[in-house]
């Protein structure tokens, strides 16, 4: 089982930056893939970025060049650095871990970008 706790959300002006953190309850070296998803009001949850244990990364087209996902195995934490934020990035951001074919989710952290 994996518990995930997100932090780092908040209110920021367009063009600003935020860094989200996702702390896992177990060693993330044993978790094949982790990632960030987001859900805006009235919309479905969508992929933002993923990272594997081999540090391969994948990004949604809408965030490429602006967001960077990374992991710190020593701290069992995955990060999402978000730069050049836009109002359309406003959403609840969720951390995800795929472990033994089961999807684990955090409680989410709100990111609001004002224009």
Short mmCIF file of N, CA and C in Angstrom, two decimals:
data_model
loop_
_atom_site.label_atom_id
_atom_site.label_comp_id
_atom_site.label_asym_id
_atom_site.label_seq_id
_atom_site.Cartn_x
_atom_site.Cartn_y
_atom_site.Cartn_z
N UNK A 1 0.84 -1.19 0.00
CA UNK A 1 0.00 0.00 0.00
C UNK A 1 0.87 1.24 0.00
N UNK A 2 0.38 2.30 -0.63
CA UNK A 2 1.14 3.55 -0.72
C UNK A 2 0.23 4.71 -0.33
N UNK A 3 0.70 5.53 0.58
CA UNK A 3 -0.01 6.77 0.91
C UNK A 3 0.76 7.94 0.33
N UNK A 4 0.03 8.88 -0.25
CA UNK A 4 0.64 10.02 -0.91
C UNK A 4 0.09 11.31 -0.31
N UNK A 5 0.97 12.24 -0.03
CA UNK A 5 0.56 13.52 0.53
C UNK A 5 1.15 14.64 -0.32
N UNK A 6 0.26 15.43 -0.93
CA UNK A 6 0.71 16.55 -1.76
C UNK A 6 0.80 17.83 -0.94
N UNK A 7 1.64 18.72 -1.40
CA UNK A 7 1.74 20.05 -0.80
C UNK A 7 2.30 21.01 -1.85
N UNK A 8 2.17 22.31 -1.56
CA UNK A 8 2.77 23.30 -2.43
C UNK A 8 1.81 24.08 -3.31
N UNK A 9 0.54 23.73 -3.27
CA UNK A 9 -0.42 24.47 -4.08
C UNK A 9 -0.66 25.86 -3.51
N UNK A 10 -1.41 26.65 -4.25
CA UNK A 10 -1.72 28.00 -3.79
C UNK A 10 -2.22 28.87 -4.91
N UNK A 11 -2.25 30.17 -4.61
CA UNK A 11 -2.71 31.18 -5.57
C UNK A 11 -1.50 31.91 -6.12
N UNK A 12 -1.44 32.02 -7.44
CA UNK A 12 -0.32 32.69 -8.08
C UNK A 12 -0.82 33.46 -9.29
N UNK A 13 -0.14 34.53 -9.63
CA UNK A 13 -0.52 35.29 -10.81
C UNK A 13 0.00 34.61 -12.08
N UNK A 14 -0.66 34.88 -13.18
CA UNK A 14 -0.21 34.34 -14.46
C UNK A 14 1.25 34.73 -14.71
N UNK A 15 2.01 33.75 -15.19
CA UNK A 15 3.44 33.96 -15.41
C UNK A 15 4.30 33.54 -14.24
N UNK A 16 3.67 33.27 -13.11
CA UNK A 16 4.40 32.89 -11.92
C UNK A 16 4.74 31.41 -11.88
N UNK A 17 5.32 31.01 -10.74
CA UNK A 17 5.77 29.62 -10.58
C UNK A 17 5.31 29.05 -9.26
N UNK A 18 5.17 27.74 -9.24
CA UNK A 18 4.90 26.98 -8.03
C UNK A 18 5.63 25.65 -8.13
N UNK A 19 5.97 25.08 -6.97
CA UNK A 19 6.52 23.73 -6.95
C UNK A 19 5.66 22.87 -6.06
N UNK A 20 5.11 21.83 -6.63
CA UNK A 20 4.32 20.86 -5.88
C UNK A 20 5.22 19.72 -5.41
N UNK A 21 4.90 19.20 -4.23
CA UNK A 21 5.63 18.05 -3.69
C UNK A 21 4.65 16.93 -3.39
N UNK A 22 5.11 15.71 -3.56
CA UNK A 22 4.31 14.53 -3.24
C UNK A 22 5.19 13.59 -2.43
N UNK A 23 4.86 13.46 -1.14
CA UNK A 23 5.63 12.59 -0.26
C UNK A 23 4.94 11.23 -0.17
N UNK A 24 5.71 10.18 -0.40
CA UNK A 24 5.17 8.82 -0.36
C UNK A 24 5.50 8.14 0.96
N UNK A 25 4.64 7.19 1.35
CA UNK A 25 4.80 6.51 2.64
C UNK A 25 5.78 5.35 2.58
N UNK A 26 6.27 5.04 1.37
CA UNK A 26 7.25 3.97 1.23
C UNK A 26 8.30 4.40 0.25
N UNK A 27 9.36 3.63 0.16
CA UNK A 27 10.43 3.96 -0.76
C UNK A 27 9.91 4.03 -2.19
N UNK A 28 10.16 5.14 -2.85
CA UNK A 28 9.66 5.28 -4.22
C UNK A 28 10.55 4.55 -5.22
N UNK A 29 11.68 4.05 -4.76
CA UNK A 29 12.52 3.24 -5.64
C UNK A 29 11.74 2.00 -6.07
N UNK A 30 10.84 1.53 -5.21
CA UNK A 30 10.06 0.32 -5.50
C UNK A 30 8.79 0.61 -6.30
N UNK A 31 8.53 1.87 -6.58
CA UNK A 31 7.31 2.26 -7.30
C UNK A 31 7.68 2.52 -8.76
N UNK A 32 7.22 1.69 -9.69
CA UNK A 32 7.65 1.81 -11.08
C UNK A 32 7.34 3.16 -11.74
N UNK A 33 6.18 3.72 -11.41
CA UNK A 33 5.81 4.96 -12.07
C UNK A 33 5.04 5.86 -11.11
N UNK A 34 5.35 7.13 -11.16
CA UNK A 34 4.61 8.13 -10.39
C UNK A 34 4.31 9.30 -11.29
N UNK A 35 3.30 10.06 -10.90
CA UNK A 35 2.96 11.17 -11.77
C UNK A 35 2.03 12.17 -11.13
N UNK A 36 1.72 13.17 -11.90
CA UNK A 36 0.79 14.22 -11.50
C UNK A 36 -0.35 14.28 -12.50
N UNK A 37 -1.56 14.41 -11.97
CA UNK A 37 -2.75 14.62 -12.76
C UNK A 37 -3.45 15.86 -12.22
N UNK A 38 -4.37 16.40 -13.01
CA UNK A 38 -5.13 17.56 -12.53
C UNK A 38 -6.58 17.46 -12.99
N UNK A 39 -7.43 18.11 -12.22
CA UNK A 39 -8.85 18.14 -12.55
C UNK A 39 -9.39 19.53 -12.30
N UNK A 40 -9.85 20.14 -13.38
CA UNK A 40 -10.46 21.46 -13.29
C UNK A 40 -11.96 21.29 -13.10
N UNK A 41 -12.65 22.29 -12.56
CA UNK A 41 -14.10 22.19 -12.34
C UNK A 41 -14.83 21.84 -13.63
N UNK A 42 -15.68 20.83 -13.56
CA UNK A 42 -16.48 20.44 -14.71
C UNK A 42 -15.75 19.65 -15.77
N UNK A 43 -14.49 19.32 -15.49
CA UNK A 43 -13.69 18.57 -16.48
C UNK A 43 -13.20 17.26 -15.89
N UNK A 44 -12.79 16.36 -16.78
CA UNK A 44 -12.25 15.09 -16.34
C UNK A 44 -10.81 15.26 -15.86
N UNK A 45 -10.39 14.33 -15.00
CA UNK A 45 -9.01 14.33 -14.55
C UNK A 45 -8.11 14.01 -15.75
N UNK A 46 -7.01 14.75 -15.86
CA UNK A 46 -6.11 14.56 -17.01
C UNK A 46 -4.67 14.44 -16.55
N UNK A 47 -3.90 13.73 -17.37
CA UNK A 47 -2.49 13.55 -17.10
C UNK A 47 -1.74 14.87 -17.25
N UNK A 48 -0.84 15.14 -16.34
CA UNK A 48 0.05 16.29 -16.46
C UNK A 48 1.46 15.81 -16.79
N UNK A 49 2.00 14.92 -15.96
CA UNK A 49 3.35 14.41 -16.18
C UNK A 49 3.57 13.13 -15.41
N UNK A 50 4.44 12.27 -15.94
CA UNK A 50 4.79 11.04 -15.24
C UNK A 50 6.30 10.85 -15.27
N UNK A 51 6.78 10.04 -14.31
CA UNK A 51 8.20 9.73 -14.24
C UNK A 51 8.36 8.30 -13.75
N UNK A 52 9.29 7.57 -14.37
CA UNK A 52 9.52 6.19 -13.97
C UNK A 52 10.74 6.10 -13.05
N UNK A 53 11.00 4.87 -12.55
CA UNK A 53 12.17 4.68 -11.71
C UNK A 53 13.45 4.91 -12.50
N UNK A 54 13.36 4.72 -13.82
CA UNK A 54 14.50 4.99 -14.66
C UNK A 54 14.60 6.44 -15.06
N UNK A 55 13.76 7.27 -14.48
CA UNK A 55 13.67 8.73 -14.71
C UNK A 55 13.24 9.11 -16.11
N UNK A 56 12.59 8.20 -16.81
CA UNK A 56 11.94 8.58 -18.06
C UNK A 56 10.73 9.42 -17.74
N UNK A 57 10.52 10.47 -18.51
CA UNK A 57 9.42 11.39 -18.24
C UNK A 57 8.49 11.51 -19.42
N UNK A 58 7.26 11.90 -19.11
CA UNK A 58 6.24 12.11 -20.13
C UNK A 58 5.39 13.29 -19.70
N UNK A 59 5.05 14.16 -20.66
CA UNK A 59 4.29 15.36 -20.34
C UNK A 59 3.10 15.53 -21.27
N UNK A 60 2.05 16.12 -20.73
CA UNK A 60 0.95 16.55 -21.58
C UNK A 60 1.46 17.68 -22.48
N UNK A 61 0.93 17.72 -23.69
CA UNK A 61 1.38 18.75 -24.63
C UNK A 61 1.18 20.16 -24.07
N UNK A 62 0.12 20.32 -23.29
CA UNK A 62 -0.22 21.66 -22.78
C UNK A 62 0.79 22.19 -21.76
N UNK A 63 1.64 21.32 -21.22
CA UNK A 63 2.59 21.77 -20.18
C UNK A 63 4.05 21.60 -20.61
N UNK A 64 4.28 21.01 -21.75
CA UNK A 64 5.66 20.80 -22.21
C UNK A 64 6.41 22.13 -22.31
N UNK A 65 7.63 22.12 -21.79
CA UNK A 65 8.44 23.33 -21.81
C UNK A 65 8.18 24.26 -20.64
N UNK A 66 7.11 24.02 -19.88
CA UNK A 66 6.80 24.87 -18.72
C UNK A 66 6.89 24.12 -17.40
N UNK A 67 6.53 22.84 -17.41
CA UNK A 67 6.52 22.04 -16.19
C UNK A 67 7.65 21.02 -16.24
N UNK A 68 8.19 20.69 -15.06
CA UNK A 68 9.22 19.67 -14.97
C UNK A 68 8.92 18.75 -13.79
N UNK A 69 8.87 17.46 -14.06
CA UNK A 69 8.67 16.48 -13.00
C UNK A 69 10.02 15.89 -12.63
N UNK A 70 10.21 15.65 -11.34
CA UNK A 70 11.46 15.06 -10.88
C UNK A 70 11.19 14.23 -9.63
N UNK A 71 12.18 13.42 -9.25
CA UNK A 71 12.00 12.60 -8.06
C UNK A 71 13.28 12.61 -7.24
N UNK A 72 13.12 12.57 -5.92
CA UNK A 72 14.23 12.47 -4.98
C UNK A 72 14.03 11.17 -4.21
N UNK A 73 14.74 10.15 -4.62
CA UNK A 73 14.55 8.83 -3.99
C UNK A 73 14.92 8.84 -2.51
N UNK A 74 15.89 9.64 -2.13
CA UNK A 74 16.30 9.68 -0.73
C UNK A 74 15.21 10.25 0.16
N UNK A 75 14.39 11.14 -0.40
CA UNK A 75 13.31 11.76 0.38
C UNK A 75 11.95 11.14 0.07
N UNK A 76 11.93 10.14 -0.79
CA UNK A 76 10.66 9.49 -1.19
C UNK A 76 9.65 10.53 -1.67
N UNK A 77 10.11 11.46 -2.46
CA UNK A 77 9.28 12.58 -2.87
C UNK A 77 9.40 12.82 -4.37
N UNK A 78 8.27 13.13 -4.97
CA UNK A 78 8.21 13.53 -6.38
C UNK A 78 7.78 14.98 -6.42
N UNK A 79 8.38 15.73 -7.34
CA UNK A 79 8.10 17.16 -7.45
C UNK A 79 7.51 17.48 -8.82
N UNK A 80 6.78 18.59 -8.86
CA UNK A 80 6.34 19.16 -10.13
C UNK A 80 6.65 20.65 -10.08
N UNK A 81 7.67 21.05 -10.81
CA UNK A 81 8.00 22.47 -10.93
C UNK A 81 7.18 23.05 -12.06
N UNK A 82 6.40 24.07 -11.74
CA UNK A 82 5.49 24.67 -12.71
C UNK A 82 5.89 26.12 -12.93
N UNK A 83 6.32 26.44 -14.14
CA UNK A 83 6.71 27.80 -14.50
C UNK A 83 5.77 28.36 -15.56
N UNK A 84 5.82 29.66 -15.72
CA UNK A 84 4.99 30.33 -16.73
C UNK A 84 3.54 29.88 -16.63
N UNK A 85 3.02 29.91 -15.43
CA UNK A 85 1.66 29.42 -15.20
C UNK A 85 0.63 30.28 -15.92
N UNK A 86 -0.43 29.61 -16.35
CA UNK A 86 -1.52 30.26 -17.08
C UNK A 86 -2.83 30.03 -16.32
N UNK A 87 -3.81 30.89 -16.51
CA UNK A 87 -5.10 30.67 -15.85
C UNK A 87 -5.69 29.30 -16.13
N UNK A 88 -5.45 28.76 -17.32
CA UNK A 88 -5.99 27.44 -17.65
C UNK A 88 -5.29 26.31 -16.92
N UNK A 89 -4.24 26.60 -16.18
CA UNK A 89 -3.60 25.59 -15.33
C UNK A 89 -4.32 25.44 -13.99
N UNK A 90 -5.30 26.30 -13.75
CA UNK A 90 -6.06 26.22 -12.50
C UNK A 90 -6.77 24.88 -12.39
N UNK A 91 -6.54 24.18 -11.28
CA UNK A 91 -7.11 22.85 -11.08
C UNK A 91 -6.68 22.32 -9.72
N UNK A 92 -7.28 21.20 -9.35
CA UNK A 92 -6.76 20.42 -8.23
C UNK A 92 -5.75 19.44 -8.80
N UNK A 93 -4.56 19.45 -8.25
CA UNK A 93 -3.48 18.59 -8.74
C UNK A 93 -3.34 17.38 -7.81
N UNK A 94 -3.31 16.20 -8.42
CA UNK A 94 -3.25 14.95 -7.67
C UNK A 94 -1.96 14.20 -7.99
N UNK A 95 -1.36 13.66 -6.97
CA UNK A 95 -0.21 12.78 -7.13
C UNK A 95 -0.71 11.35 -7.33
N UNK A 96 -0.02 10.61 -8.18
CA UNK A 96 -0.42 9.24 -8.50
C UNK A 96 0.79 8.32 -8.42
N UNK A 97 0.55 7.11 -7.93
CA UNK A 97 1.60 6.07 -7.93
C UNK A 97 0.98 4.77 -8.43
N UNK A 98 1.67 4.13 -9.33
CA UNK A 98 1.25 2.82 -9.83
C UNK A 98 2.14 1.77 -9.18
N UNK A 99 1.54 0.93 -8.35
CA UNK A 99 2.31 -0.03 -7.55
C UNK A 99 1.56 -1.34 -7.56
N UNK A 100 2.19 -2.38 -8.09
CA UNK A 100 1.56 -3.68 -8.24
C UNK A 100 0.22 -3.55 -8.95
N UNK A 101 0.24 -2.80 -10.04
CA UNK A 101 -0.92 -2.63 -10.92
C UNK A 101 -2.10 -1.94 -10.26
N UNK A 102 -1.86 -1.28 -9.15
CA UNK A 102 -2.93 -0.55 -8.50
C UNK A 102 -2.57 0.93 -8.49
N UNK A 103 -3.57 1.77 -8.75
CA UNK A 103 -3.38 3.22 -8.74
C UNK A 103 -3.67 3.79 -7.37
N UNK A 104 -2.69 4.47 -6.82
CA UNK A 104 -2.86 5.17 -5.55
C UNK A 104 -2.89 6.67 -5.82
N UNK A 105 -3.73 7.38 -5.05
CA UNK A 105 -3.91 8.82 -5.25
C UNK A 105 -3.75 9.57 -3.94
N UNK A 106 -3.22 10.78 -4.04
CA UNK A 106 -3.21 11.67 -2.90
C UNK A 106 -4.54 12.40 -2.79
N UNK A 107 -4.62 13.29 -1.81
CA UNK A 107 -5.88 14.00 -1.57
C UNK A 107 -6.05 15.21 -2.48
N UNK A 108 -4.97 15.61 -3.12
CA UNK A 108 -5.03 16.74 -4.05
C UNK A 108 -4.62 18.05 -3.40
N UNK A 109 -4.10 18.94 -4.22
CA UNK A 109 -3.74 20.29 -3.77
C UNK A 109 -4.22 21.29 -4.82
N UNK A 110 -4.84 22.35 -4.35
CA UNK A 110 -5.44 23.33 -5.27
C UNK A 110 -4.38 24.29 -5.81
N UNK A 111 -4.40 24.48 -7.11
CA UNK A 111 -3.57 25.49 -7.77
C UNK A 111 -4.51 26.45 -8.48
N UNK A 112 -4.40 27.72 -8.15
CA UNK A 112 -5.22 28.75 -8.78
C UNK A 112 -4.32 29.81 -9.40
N UNK A 113 -4.50 30.04 -10.69
CA UNK A 113 -3.70 31.03 -11.41
C UNK A 113 -4.61 32.18 -11.83
N UNK A 114 -4.32 33.35 -11.32
CA UNK A 114 -5.14 34.52 -11.64
C UNK A 114 -4.57 35.24 -12.86
N UNK A 115 -5.47 35.85 -13.62
CA UNK A 115 -5.04 36.56 -14.84
C UNK A 115 -4.71 38.01 -14.56
#
